[in-house]
Coordinates of C-alpha atoms in Angstrom, one line a residue:
Chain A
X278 CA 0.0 0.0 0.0
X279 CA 2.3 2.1 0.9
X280 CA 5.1 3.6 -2.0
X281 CA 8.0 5.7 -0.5
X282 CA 9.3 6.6 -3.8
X283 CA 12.2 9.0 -5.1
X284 CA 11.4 11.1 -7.8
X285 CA 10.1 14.4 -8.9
X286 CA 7.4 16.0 -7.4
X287 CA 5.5 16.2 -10.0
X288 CA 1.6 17.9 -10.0
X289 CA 0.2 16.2 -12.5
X290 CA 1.4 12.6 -11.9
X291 CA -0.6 10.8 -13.5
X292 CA 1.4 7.5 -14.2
X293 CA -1.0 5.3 -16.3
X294 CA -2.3 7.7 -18.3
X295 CA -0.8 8.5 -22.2
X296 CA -0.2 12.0 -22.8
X297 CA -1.0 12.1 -26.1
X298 CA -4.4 10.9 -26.0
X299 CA -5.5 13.3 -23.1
X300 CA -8.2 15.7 -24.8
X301 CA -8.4 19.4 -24.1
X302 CA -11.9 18.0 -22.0
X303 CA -9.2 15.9 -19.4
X304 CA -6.9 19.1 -18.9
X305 CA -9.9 21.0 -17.8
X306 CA -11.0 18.3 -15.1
X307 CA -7.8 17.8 -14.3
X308 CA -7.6 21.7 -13.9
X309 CA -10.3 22.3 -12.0
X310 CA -10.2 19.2 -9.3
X311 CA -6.8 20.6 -8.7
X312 CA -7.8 23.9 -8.9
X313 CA -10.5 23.0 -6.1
X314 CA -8.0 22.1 -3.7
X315 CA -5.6 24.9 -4.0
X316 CA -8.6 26.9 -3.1
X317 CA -8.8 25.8 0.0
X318 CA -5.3 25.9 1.0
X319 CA -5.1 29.4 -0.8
X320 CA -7.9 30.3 1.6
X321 CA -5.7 29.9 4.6
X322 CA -3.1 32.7 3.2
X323 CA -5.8 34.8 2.4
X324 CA -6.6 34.8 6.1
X325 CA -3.6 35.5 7.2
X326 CA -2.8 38.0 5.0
X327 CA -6.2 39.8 4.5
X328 CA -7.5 39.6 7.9
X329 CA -4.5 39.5 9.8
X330 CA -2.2 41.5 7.2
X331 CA 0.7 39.0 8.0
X332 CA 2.7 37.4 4.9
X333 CA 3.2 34.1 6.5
X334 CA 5.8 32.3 4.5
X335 CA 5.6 29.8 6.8
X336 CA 2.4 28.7 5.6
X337 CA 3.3 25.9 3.2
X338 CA 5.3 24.3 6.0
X339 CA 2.3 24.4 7.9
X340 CA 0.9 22.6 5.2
X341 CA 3.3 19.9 4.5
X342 CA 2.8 19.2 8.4
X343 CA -0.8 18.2 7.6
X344 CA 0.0 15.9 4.8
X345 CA 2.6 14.4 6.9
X346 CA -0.1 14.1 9.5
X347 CA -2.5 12.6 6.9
X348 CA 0.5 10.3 5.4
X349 CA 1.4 9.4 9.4
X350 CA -2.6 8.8 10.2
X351 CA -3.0 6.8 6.9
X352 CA 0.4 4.7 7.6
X353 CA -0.8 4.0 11.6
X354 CA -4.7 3.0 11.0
X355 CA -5.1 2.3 7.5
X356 CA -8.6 4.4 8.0
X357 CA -9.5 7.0 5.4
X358 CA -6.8 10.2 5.8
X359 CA -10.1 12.1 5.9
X360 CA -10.0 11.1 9.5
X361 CA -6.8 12.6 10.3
X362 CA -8.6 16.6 10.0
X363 CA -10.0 15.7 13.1
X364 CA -6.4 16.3 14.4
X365 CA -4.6 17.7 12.3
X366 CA -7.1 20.8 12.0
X367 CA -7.3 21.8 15.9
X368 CA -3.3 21.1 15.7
X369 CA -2.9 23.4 13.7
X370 CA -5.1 25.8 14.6
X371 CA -2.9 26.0 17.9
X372 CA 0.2 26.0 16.5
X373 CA -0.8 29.3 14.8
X374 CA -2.6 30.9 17.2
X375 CA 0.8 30.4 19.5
X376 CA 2.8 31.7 16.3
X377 CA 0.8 34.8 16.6
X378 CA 1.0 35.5 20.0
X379 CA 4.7 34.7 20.7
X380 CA 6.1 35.7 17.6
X381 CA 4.0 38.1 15.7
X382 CA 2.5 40.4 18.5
X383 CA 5.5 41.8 19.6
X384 CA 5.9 42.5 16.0
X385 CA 2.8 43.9 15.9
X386 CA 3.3 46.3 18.9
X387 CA 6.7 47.6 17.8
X388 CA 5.3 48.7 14.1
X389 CA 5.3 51.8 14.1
X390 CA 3.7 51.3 10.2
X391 CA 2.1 48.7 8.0
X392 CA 5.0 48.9 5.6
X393 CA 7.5 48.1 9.0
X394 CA 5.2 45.6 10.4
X395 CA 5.2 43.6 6.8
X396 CA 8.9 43.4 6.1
X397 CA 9.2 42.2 9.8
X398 CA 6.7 39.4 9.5
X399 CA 8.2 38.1 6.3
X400 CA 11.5 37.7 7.9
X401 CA 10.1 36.1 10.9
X402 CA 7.9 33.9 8.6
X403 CA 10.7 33.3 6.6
X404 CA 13.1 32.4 9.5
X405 CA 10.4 30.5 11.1
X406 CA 9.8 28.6 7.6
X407 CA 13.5 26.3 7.9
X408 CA 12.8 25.7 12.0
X409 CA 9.7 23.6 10.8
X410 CA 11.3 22.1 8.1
X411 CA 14.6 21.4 10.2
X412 CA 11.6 19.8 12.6
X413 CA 10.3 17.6 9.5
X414 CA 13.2 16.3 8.3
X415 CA 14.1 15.2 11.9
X416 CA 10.9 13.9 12.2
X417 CA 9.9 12.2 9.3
X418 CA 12.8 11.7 7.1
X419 CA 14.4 14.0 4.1
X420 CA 13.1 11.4 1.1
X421 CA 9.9 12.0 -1.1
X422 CA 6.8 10.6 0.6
X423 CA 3.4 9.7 -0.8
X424 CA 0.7 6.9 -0.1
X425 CA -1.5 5.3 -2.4
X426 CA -5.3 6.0 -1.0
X427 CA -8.1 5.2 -3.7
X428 CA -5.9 5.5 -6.1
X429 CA -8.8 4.0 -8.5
X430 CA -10.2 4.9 -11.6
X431 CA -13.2 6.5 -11.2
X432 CA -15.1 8.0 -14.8
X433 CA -16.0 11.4 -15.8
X434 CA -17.4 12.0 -19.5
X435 CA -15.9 8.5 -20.2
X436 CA -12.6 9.3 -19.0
X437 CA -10.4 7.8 -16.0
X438 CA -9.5 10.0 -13.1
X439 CA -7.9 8.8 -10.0
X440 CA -10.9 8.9 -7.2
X441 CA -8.4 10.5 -4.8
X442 CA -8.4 13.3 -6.9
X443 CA -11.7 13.8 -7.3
X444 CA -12.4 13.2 -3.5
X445 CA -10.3 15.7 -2.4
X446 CA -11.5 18.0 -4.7
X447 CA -15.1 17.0 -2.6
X448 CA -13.8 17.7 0.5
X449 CA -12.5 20.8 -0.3
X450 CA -15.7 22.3 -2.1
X451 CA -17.3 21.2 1.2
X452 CA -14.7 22.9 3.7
X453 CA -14.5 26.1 1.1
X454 CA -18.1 26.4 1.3
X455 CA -18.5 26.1 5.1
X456 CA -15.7 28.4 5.5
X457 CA -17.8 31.0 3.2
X458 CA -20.8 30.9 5.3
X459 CA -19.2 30.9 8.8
X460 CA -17.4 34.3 7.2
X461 CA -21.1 35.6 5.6
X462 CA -23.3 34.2 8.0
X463 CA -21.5 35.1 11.8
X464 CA -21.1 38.0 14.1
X465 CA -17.8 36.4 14.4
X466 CA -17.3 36.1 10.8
X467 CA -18.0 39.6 10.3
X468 CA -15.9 40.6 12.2
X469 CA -13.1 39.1 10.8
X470 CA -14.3 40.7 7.7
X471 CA -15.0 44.2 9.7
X472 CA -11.4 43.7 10.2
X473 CA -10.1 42.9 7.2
X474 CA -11.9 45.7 5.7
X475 CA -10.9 48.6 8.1
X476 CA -8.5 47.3 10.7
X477 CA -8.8 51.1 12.7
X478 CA -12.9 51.4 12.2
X479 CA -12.6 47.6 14.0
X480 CA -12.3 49.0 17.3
X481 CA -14.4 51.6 17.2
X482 CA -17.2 48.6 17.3
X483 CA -15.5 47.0 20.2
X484 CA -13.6 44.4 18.1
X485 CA -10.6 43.3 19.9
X486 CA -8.2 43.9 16.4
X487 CA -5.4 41.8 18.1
X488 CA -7.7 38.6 18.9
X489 CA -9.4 39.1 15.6
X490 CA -6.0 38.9 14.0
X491 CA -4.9 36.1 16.2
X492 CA -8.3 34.0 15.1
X493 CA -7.7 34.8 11.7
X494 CA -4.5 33.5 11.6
X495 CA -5.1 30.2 13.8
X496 CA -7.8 29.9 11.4
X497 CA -5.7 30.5 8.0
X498 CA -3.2 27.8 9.2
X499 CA -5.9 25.4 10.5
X500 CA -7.2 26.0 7.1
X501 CA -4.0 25.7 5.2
X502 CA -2.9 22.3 7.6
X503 CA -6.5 20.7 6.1
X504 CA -5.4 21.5 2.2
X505 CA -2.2 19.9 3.4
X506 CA -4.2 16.8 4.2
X507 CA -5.9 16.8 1.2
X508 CA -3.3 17.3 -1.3
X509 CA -1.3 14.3 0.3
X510 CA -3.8 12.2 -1.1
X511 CA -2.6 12.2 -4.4
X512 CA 1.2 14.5 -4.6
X513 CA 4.0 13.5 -3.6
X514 CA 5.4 15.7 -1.1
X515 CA 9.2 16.3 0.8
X516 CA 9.9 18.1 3.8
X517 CA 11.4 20.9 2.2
X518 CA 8.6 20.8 -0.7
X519 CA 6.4 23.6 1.3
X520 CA 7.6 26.6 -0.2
X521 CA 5.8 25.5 -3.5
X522 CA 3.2 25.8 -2.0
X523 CA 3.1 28.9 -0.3
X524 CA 4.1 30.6 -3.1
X525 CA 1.4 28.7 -5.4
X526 CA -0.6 30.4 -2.2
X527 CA 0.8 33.9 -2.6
X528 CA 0.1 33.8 -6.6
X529 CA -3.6 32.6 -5.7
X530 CA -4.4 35.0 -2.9
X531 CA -2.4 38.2 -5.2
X532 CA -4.0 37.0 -8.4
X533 CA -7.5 36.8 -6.8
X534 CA -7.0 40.1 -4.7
X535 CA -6.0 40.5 -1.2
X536 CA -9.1 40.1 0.9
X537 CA -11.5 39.0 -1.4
X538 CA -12.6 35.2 -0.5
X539 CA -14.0 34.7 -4.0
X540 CA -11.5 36.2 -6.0
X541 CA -9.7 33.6 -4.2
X542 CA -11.5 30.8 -5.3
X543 CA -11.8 32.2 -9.4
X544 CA -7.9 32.0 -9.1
X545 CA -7.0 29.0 -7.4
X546 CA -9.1 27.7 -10.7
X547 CA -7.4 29.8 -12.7
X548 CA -4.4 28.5 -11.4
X549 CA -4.7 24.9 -10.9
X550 CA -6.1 25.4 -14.6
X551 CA -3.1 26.5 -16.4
X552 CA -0.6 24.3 -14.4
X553 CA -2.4 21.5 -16.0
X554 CA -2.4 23.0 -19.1
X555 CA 1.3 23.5 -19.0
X556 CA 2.1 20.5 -17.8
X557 CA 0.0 18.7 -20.3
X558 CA 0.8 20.4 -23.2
X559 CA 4.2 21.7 -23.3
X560 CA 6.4 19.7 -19.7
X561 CA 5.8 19.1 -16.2
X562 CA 8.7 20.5 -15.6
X563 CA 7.3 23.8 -16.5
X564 CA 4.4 24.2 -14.6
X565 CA 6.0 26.3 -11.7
X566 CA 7.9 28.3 -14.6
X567 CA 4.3 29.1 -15.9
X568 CA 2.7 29.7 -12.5
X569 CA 5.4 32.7 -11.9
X570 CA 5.0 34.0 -15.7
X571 CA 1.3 34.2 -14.7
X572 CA 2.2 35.7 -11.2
X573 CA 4.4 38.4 -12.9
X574 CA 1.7 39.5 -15.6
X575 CA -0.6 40.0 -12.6
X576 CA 1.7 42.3 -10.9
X577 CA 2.6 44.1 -14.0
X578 CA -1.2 44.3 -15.7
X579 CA -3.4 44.2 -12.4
X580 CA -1.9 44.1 -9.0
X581 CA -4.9 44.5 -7.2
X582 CA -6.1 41.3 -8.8
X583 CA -8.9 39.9 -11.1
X584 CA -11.9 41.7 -9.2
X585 CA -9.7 44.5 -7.0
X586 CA -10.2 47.9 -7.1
X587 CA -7.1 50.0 -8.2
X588 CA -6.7 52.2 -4.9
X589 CA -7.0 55.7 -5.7
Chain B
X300 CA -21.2 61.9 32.4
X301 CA -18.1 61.7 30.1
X302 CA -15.6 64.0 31.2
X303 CA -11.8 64.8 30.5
X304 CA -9.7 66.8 32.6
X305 CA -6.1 68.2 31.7
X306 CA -5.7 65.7 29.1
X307 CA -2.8 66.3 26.9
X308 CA -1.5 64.9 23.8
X309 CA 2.1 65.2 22.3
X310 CA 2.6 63.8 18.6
X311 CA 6.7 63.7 19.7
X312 CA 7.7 67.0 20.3
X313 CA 4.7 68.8 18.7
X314 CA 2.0 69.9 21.8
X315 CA -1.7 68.8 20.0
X316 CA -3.3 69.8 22.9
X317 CA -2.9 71.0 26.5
X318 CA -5.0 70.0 29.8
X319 CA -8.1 70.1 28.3
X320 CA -11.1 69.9 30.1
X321 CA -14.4 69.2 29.2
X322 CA -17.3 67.4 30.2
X323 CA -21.0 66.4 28.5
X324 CA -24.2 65.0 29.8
X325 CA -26.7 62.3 28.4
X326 CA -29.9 64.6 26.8
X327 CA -27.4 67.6 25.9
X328 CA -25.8 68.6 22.6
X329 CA -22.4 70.1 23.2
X330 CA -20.2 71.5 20.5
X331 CA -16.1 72.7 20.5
X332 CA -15.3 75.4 18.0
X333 CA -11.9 76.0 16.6
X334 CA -10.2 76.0 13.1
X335 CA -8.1 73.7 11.6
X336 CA -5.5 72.5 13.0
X337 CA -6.6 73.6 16.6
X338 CA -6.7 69.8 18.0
X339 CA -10.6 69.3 17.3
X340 CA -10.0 65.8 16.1
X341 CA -6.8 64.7 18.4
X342 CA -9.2 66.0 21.6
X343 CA -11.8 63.1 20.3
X344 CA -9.5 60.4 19.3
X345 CA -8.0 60.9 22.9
X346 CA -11.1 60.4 24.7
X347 CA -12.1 57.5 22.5
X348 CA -9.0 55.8 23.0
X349 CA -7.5 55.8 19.7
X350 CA -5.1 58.6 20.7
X351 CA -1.8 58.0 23.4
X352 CA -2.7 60.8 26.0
X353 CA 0.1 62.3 28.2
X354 CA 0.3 61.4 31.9
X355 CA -1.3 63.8 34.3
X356 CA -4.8 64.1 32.3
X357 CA -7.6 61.7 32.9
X358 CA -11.2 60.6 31.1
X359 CA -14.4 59.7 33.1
X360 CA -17.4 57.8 31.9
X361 CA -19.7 58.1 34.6
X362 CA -16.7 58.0 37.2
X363 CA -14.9 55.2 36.3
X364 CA -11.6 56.2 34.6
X365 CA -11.2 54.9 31.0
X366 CA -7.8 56.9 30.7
X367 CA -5.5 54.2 29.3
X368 CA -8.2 51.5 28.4
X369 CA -8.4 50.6 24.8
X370 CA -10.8 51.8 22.0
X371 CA -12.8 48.1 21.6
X372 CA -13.0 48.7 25.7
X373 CA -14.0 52.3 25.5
X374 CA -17.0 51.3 23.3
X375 CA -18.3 49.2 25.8
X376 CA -18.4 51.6 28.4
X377 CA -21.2 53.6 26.6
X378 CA -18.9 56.4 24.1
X379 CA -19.2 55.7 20.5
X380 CA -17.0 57.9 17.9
X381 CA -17.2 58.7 14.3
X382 CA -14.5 59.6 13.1
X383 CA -13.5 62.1 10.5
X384 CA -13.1 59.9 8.0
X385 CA -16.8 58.0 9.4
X386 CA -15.2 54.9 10.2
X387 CA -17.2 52.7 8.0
X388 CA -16.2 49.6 6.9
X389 CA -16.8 50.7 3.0
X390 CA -16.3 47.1 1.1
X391 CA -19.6 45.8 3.3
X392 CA -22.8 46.3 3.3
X393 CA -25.2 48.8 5.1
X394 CA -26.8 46.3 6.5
X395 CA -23.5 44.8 8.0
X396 CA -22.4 48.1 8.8
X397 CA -25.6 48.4 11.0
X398 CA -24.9 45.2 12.3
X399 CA -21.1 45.1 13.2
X400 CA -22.1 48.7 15.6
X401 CA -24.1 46.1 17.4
X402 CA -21.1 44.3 17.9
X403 CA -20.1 45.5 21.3
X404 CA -21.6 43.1 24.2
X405 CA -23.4 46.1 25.4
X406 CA -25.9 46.2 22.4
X407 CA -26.4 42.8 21.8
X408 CA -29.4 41.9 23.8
X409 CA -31.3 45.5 22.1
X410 CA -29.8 44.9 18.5
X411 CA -33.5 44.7 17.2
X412 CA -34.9 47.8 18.6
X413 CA -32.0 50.0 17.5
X414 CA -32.1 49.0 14.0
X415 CA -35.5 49.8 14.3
X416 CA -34.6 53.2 16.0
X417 CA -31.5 53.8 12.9
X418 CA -33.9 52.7 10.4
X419 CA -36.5 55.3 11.8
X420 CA -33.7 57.9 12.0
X421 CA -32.5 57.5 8.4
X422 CA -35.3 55.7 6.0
X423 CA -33.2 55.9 3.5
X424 CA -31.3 52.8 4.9
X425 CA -33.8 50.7 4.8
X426 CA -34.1 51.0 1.2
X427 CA -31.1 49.5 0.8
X428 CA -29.8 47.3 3.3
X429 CA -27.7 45.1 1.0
X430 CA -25.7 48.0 -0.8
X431 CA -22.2 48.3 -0.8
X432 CA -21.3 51.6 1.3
X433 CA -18.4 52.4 -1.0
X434 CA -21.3 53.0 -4.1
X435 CA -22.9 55.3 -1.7
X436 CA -23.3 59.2 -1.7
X437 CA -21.4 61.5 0.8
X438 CA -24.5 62.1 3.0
X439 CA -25.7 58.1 2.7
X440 CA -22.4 57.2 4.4
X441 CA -22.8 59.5 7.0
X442 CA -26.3 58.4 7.9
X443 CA -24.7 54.8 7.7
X444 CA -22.0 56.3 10.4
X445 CA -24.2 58.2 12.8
X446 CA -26.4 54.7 11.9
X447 CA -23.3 52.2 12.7
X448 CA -22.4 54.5 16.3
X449 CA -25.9 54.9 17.5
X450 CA -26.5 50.6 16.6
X451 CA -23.9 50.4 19.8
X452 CA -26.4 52.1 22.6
X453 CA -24.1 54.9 23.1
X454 CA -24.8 56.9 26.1
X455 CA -22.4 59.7 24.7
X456 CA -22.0 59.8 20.8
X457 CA -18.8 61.6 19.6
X458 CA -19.1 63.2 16.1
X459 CA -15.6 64.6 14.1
X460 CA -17.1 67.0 11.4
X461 CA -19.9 65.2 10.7
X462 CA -21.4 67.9 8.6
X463 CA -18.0 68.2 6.1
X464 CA -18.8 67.4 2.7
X465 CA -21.9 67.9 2.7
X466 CA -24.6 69.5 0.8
X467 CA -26.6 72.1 2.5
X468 CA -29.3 70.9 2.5
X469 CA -28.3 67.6 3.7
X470 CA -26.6 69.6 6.7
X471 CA -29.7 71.2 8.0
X472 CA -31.4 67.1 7.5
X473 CA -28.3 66.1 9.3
X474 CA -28.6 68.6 12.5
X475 CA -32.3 67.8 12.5
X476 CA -31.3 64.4 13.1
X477 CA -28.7 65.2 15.8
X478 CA -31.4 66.9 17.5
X479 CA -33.8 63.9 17.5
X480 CA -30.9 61.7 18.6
X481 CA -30.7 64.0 21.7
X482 CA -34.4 64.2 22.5
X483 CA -34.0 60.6 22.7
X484 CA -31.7 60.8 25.5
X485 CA -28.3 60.7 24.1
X486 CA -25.7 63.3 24.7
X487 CA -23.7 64.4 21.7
X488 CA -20.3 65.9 21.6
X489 CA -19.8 67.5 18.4
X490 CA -16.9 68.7 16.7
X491 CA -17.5 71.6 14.1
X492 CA -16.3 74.4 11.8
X493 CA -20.3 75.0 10.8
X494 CA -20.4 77.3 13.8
X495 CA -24.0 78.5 12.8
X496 CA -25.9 75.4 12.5
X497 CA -23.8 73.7 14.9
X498 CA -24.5 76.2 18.2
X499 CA -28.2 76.9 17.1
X500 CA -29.0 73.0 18.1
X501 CA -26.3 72.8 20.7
X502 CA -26.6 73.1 24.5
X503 CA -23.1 74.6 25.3
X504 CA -20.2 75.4 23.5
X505 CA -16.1 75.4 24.3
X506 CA -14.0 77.4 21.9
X507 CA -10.6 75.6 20.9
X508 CA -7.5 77.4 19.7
X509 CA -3.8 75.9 19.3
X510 CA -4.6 73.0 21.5
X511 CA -6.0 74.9 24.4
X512 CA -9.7 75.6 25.5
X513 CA -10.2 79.5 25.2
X514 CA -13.9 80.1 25.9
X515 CA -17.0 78.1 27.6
X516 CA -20.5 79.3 27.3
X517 CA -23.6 78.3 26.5
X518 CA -24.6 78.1 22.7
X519 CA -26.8 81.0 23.4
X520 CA -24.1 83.7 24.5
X521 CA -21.4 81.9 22.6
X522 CA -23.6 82.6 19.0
X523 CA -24.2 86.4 20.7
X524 CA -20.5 86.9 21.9
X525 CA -18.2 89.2 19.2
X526 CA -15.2 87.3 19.2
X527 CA -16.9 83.9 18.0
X528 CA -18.8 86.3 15.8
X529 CA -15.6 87.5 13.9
X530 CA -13.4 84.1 13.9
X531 CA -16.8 81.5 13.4
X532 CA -19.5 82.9 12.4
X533 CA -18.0 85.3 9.4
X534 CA -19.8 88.4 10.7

C-alpha cells in the first residue's frame, strides 16, 4: 500500500495515463479538481494575509505538516486520511494561534507602520519557515513521501480519473463552502471581515483587532494544515517541498486580490487550470515556470487582482 | 457623564493639545469650536482611545476612569465615535455596517430595537440594506456612520465634522437628526467648523484654539459673543 518513492514532485502525476491521448476536456477536469484544492489551501493565506495583514511564508510548511499528519494517520490506521482533519485541523489551529501571540505580536506592537510591520513578519515567517522544516526532516525523514489511497479509476465524461483526486477535490468544495458561510453568515465572521476591511474602524465597534487577528491567523493555518491533508492524497510531497506551495498560495491570494474570499477561489481555478495545461501540453517541468509567468503579468497588468479595485 | 480633565497629547515633540477639560451630559448637545488645525479631532480620538494621551490628564465615563483603556474597551463603556473619515467599513454592506455597531456586548441583547430606531432615524437605509457603502453618496455614508455608532447604545455619541462634505441641505437634515438623537436621551459631543448650524441646536459650547480651551459658554451667548462672531460665524 504504501510507496516511499524517489522522484520528482510532479503535479500532474498521473502515471497510467498516455499524454497524447488526453483531450483538451481531461486538462480541464484535471484543472479544476486541482484547482479545487488549491482553493482551499489558498484560503488559509488569504486569512492570514487579508485579515490579519501578515505574509506568512511559513504557511506551506504548515501545510506539508498536515500531509505528513494525513501520510502518518494513513500509515498508523489504514482508515480513510479524511480522518486525520480531526487532528490535524485543531493542531494546527494551535500551532498558529501560538505563532501569533509569541512571535508576531510583539511584532505587531513595535510597528510603528504597516510597511514596518510587513517586512518584519516576512522575515520572521521566513526564518520561522526552515525551523519547521529542520523539525520535519528530523521527524519524518528527508526522502519524497506519498501513499496510495483510492488510487482507482473513477469516470467522468468516459474518461479515468484517480478517485483521490476527485475526493479531495469533494472535501474541499465542502470545507471552502463552510468556511464561506461561517465568514457571511457570523457575528464572528463579520468581524473578521470588519477587520479585514478597516483594521482602525474595528475597534471603534468594540472588536478586539489583536484577537481578531490572532483567530484569523489560527484559522488561515488550521485552514492551510487541512489542504495539506488533502493534497497528500494524491502529490508526492518532501519536507522541504512547502515553499511550492506557499508561493502557489501567494500567486492565488495576489492574483485573486488581497481580501477578497472569492476572487480567491476564481484564481486557485485559474491557477490549478493553467498548471495542467502547461504540464499537459508543453512539460511538467514547466508548470511552476508558468505559474510565476502568470504571477508576474498579474503584478505588472493588475496588482490589485482579477476583481480589485485599483486604490486611488 | 463623560468628562476629560487636563488631558494632553504630544505627537513627539509637537504639543496637540494641552490640559483640556471638558465634560457632556446624556440629553445635551455640546459643541467645540476651533479652526483647523486647533486639536478638534486629536481631543476626540483621545477620549475614544484611539489617541496616546500624556500622563497627568484623565477621562471619566460616569466615574470610572477609561484613561488608558483601549478603543474596543471604550465602546463598551457607553462612548461611540465617528470619526473624520466615518469609520465605516466601505467594502460591506449597510446592513453589516448596521450590524457590526451592534457588535459590542453592550448592544447585543437590544440589536432589534435599535435598528429599528437607525432605520426610523434614516429611511433611506432601509431602502437598501444590502448596498455596498463604497457605491454610496457622501450624505448616505454619513447616515450609515451616525447609523453604525448609534446601533452600539451609546450613552455619549462623539461626532468629528460630521457635517463636512456635505450638501446644505443635507446639513440642515443632518442637524435635525442630531437633534432627534438627543431628544431621545443621548448626549452628543460634536466637533464643528459650521459654527452656525452647529450652536443653534447645541446646548453649550467650548472654543478651541492651538490645543488649548479658550472660551465656555452656553450656545446661546457663545452665537451672541463678538469674538466667535468675527473668527466662526464670518460676521
Amino acid at each position: 500500500m504504501i510507496t516511499k518513492a524517489a522522484g520528482t514532485p510532479a503535479i500532474c502525476s498521473s502515471g497510467n495515463r498516455n499524454r497524447s491521448i488526453k483531450s483538451d476536456m481531461d486538462i480541464v477536469i484535471i484543472g479544476l479538481l486541482l484547482g479545487g484544492t488549491y482553493a482551499l489551501m489558498a484560503m488559509g493565506l488569504q486569512l492570514q494575509y487579508g485579515v490579519a495583514r501578515i505574509m506568512n511564508l511559513a504557511n506551506g510548511e504548515v501545510l506539508i505538516a498536515g500531509a505528513f499528519g494525513a501520510f502518518w494517520f494513513f500509515l498508523g490506521t489504514k482508515a480513510s486520511p479524511l480522518w486525520s482533519l480531526l487532528f490535524v485541523v485543531p493542531c494546527a489551529f494551535g500551532l498558529n494561534w501560538a505563532i501569533y501571540r509569541v512571535l508576531i505580536v510583539p511584532l505587531v506592537r513595535r510597528s510603528k507602520s504597516q510597511g514596518k510591520l510587513e517586512v518584519d513578519s516576512i522575515l520572521a515567517t521566513f526564518g520561522l519557515s526552515f525551523f519547521f522544516i529542520g523539525i520535519m526532516v528530523a521527524a519524518f525523514g528527508a526522502q519524497y513521501t506519498d501513499y496510495s489511497y483510492l488510487s482507482e479509476p473513477v469516470f467522468i465524461f468516459g474518461q479515468r480519473y484517480g478517485l483521490n483526486r476527485v475526493v479531495s477535490f469533494g472535501a474541499s468544495v465542502i470545507l471552502c463552502a463552510a468556511l464561506y458561510l461561517w465568514l457571511h453568515k457570523t457575528r464572528a465572521g463579520l468581524a473578521l471581515r470588519a477587520v479585514s476591511v478597516n483594521p482602525s474602524a474595528a475597534g471603534l465597534v468594540s472588536i478586539n483587532v489583536i484577537n481578531a487577528s490572532a483567530l484569523a491567523f489560527a484559522l488561515g493555518g488550521a485552514v492551510t494544515a487541512a489542504g495539506g491533508v488533502l493534497l497528500s492524497m494524491y502529490l508526492t510531497f518532501d519536507a522541504s517541498y512547502g515553499v511550492v506551495f506557499t508561493l502557489k498560495a501567494l500567486i492565488i491570494v495576489i492574483l485573486g486580490g488581497v481580501g477578497d474570499i472569492r476572487g480567491t477561489i476564481v484564481a486557485a481555478f485559474v491557477l490549478g487550470l493553467a498548471e495542467t495545461a502547461v504540464a499537459t501540453l508543453i512539460d511538467p517541468g514547466l508548470t511552476l515556470a508558468a505559474a510565476y509567468v502568470l504571477f508576474m503579468l498579474v503584478l505588472l497588468v493588475r496588482p490589485q487582482g482579477l476583481f480589485g479595485r485599483r486604490v486611488a | 457623564m463623560l468628562e476629560s480633565r487636563n488631558v494632553s497629547v504630544f505627537y513627539g515633540r509637537h504639543r496637540a493639545l494641552e490640559n483640556v477639560s471638558a465634560s457632556i451630559s446624556k440629553g445635551e448637545i455640546v459643541v467645540m469650536l476651533g479652526a483647523n488645525g486647533a486639536g478638534k479631532s486629536t481631543f476626540l480620538r483621545a477620549i475614544a482611545g484611539q489617541t496616546q494621551k500624556a500622563d497627568g490628564g484623565t477621562v471619566l465615563m460616569d466615574g470610572n476612569d477609561i484613561t488608558r483603556r483601549p478603543p474596543h474597551e471604550i465602546v463598551e463603556t457607553g462612548v461611540a465615535l465617528v470619526p473624520e473619515d466615518r469609520g465605516i467599513f466601505a467594502d460591506l454592506t449597510v446592513q453589516e455596517n448596521l450590524f457590526l455597531g451592534a457588535h459590542p456586548a453592550r448592544a447585543r441583547a437590544l440589536e432589534a430595537q435599535n435598528m429599528q430606531r437607525v432605520l426610523e432615524l434614516f429611511p433611506r437605509l432601509k431602502e437598501r440594506p444590502k448596498q455596498l457603502v463604497r457605491t454610496m453618496s457622501g450624505g448616505e455614508r454619513q447616515m450609515v456612520a451616525i447609523g453604525r455608532a448609534m446601533m452600539s447604545a451609546p450613552s455619549i455619541l462623539l461626532l468629528d465634522e460630521p457635517s463636512l462634505g456635505l450638501a446644505p441641505v443635507l446639513c440642515t437634515e443632518l442637524f435635525r437628526t442630531l437633534r432627534r438623537i438627543k431628544e431621545s436621551g443621548v448626549g452628543i459631543f460634536l466637533v464643528e467648523q459650521n459654527a452656525k448650524q452647529s450652536l443653534a441646536i447645541a446646548d453649550r459650547g467650548y472654543l478651541l484654539d492651538n490645543g488649548h480651551i479658550v472660551g465656555a459658554d452656553s450656545a446661546a451667548a457663545l452665537a451672541k459673543d463678538e469674538k466667535v462672531k468675527a473668527a466662526y460665524l464670518g460676521e
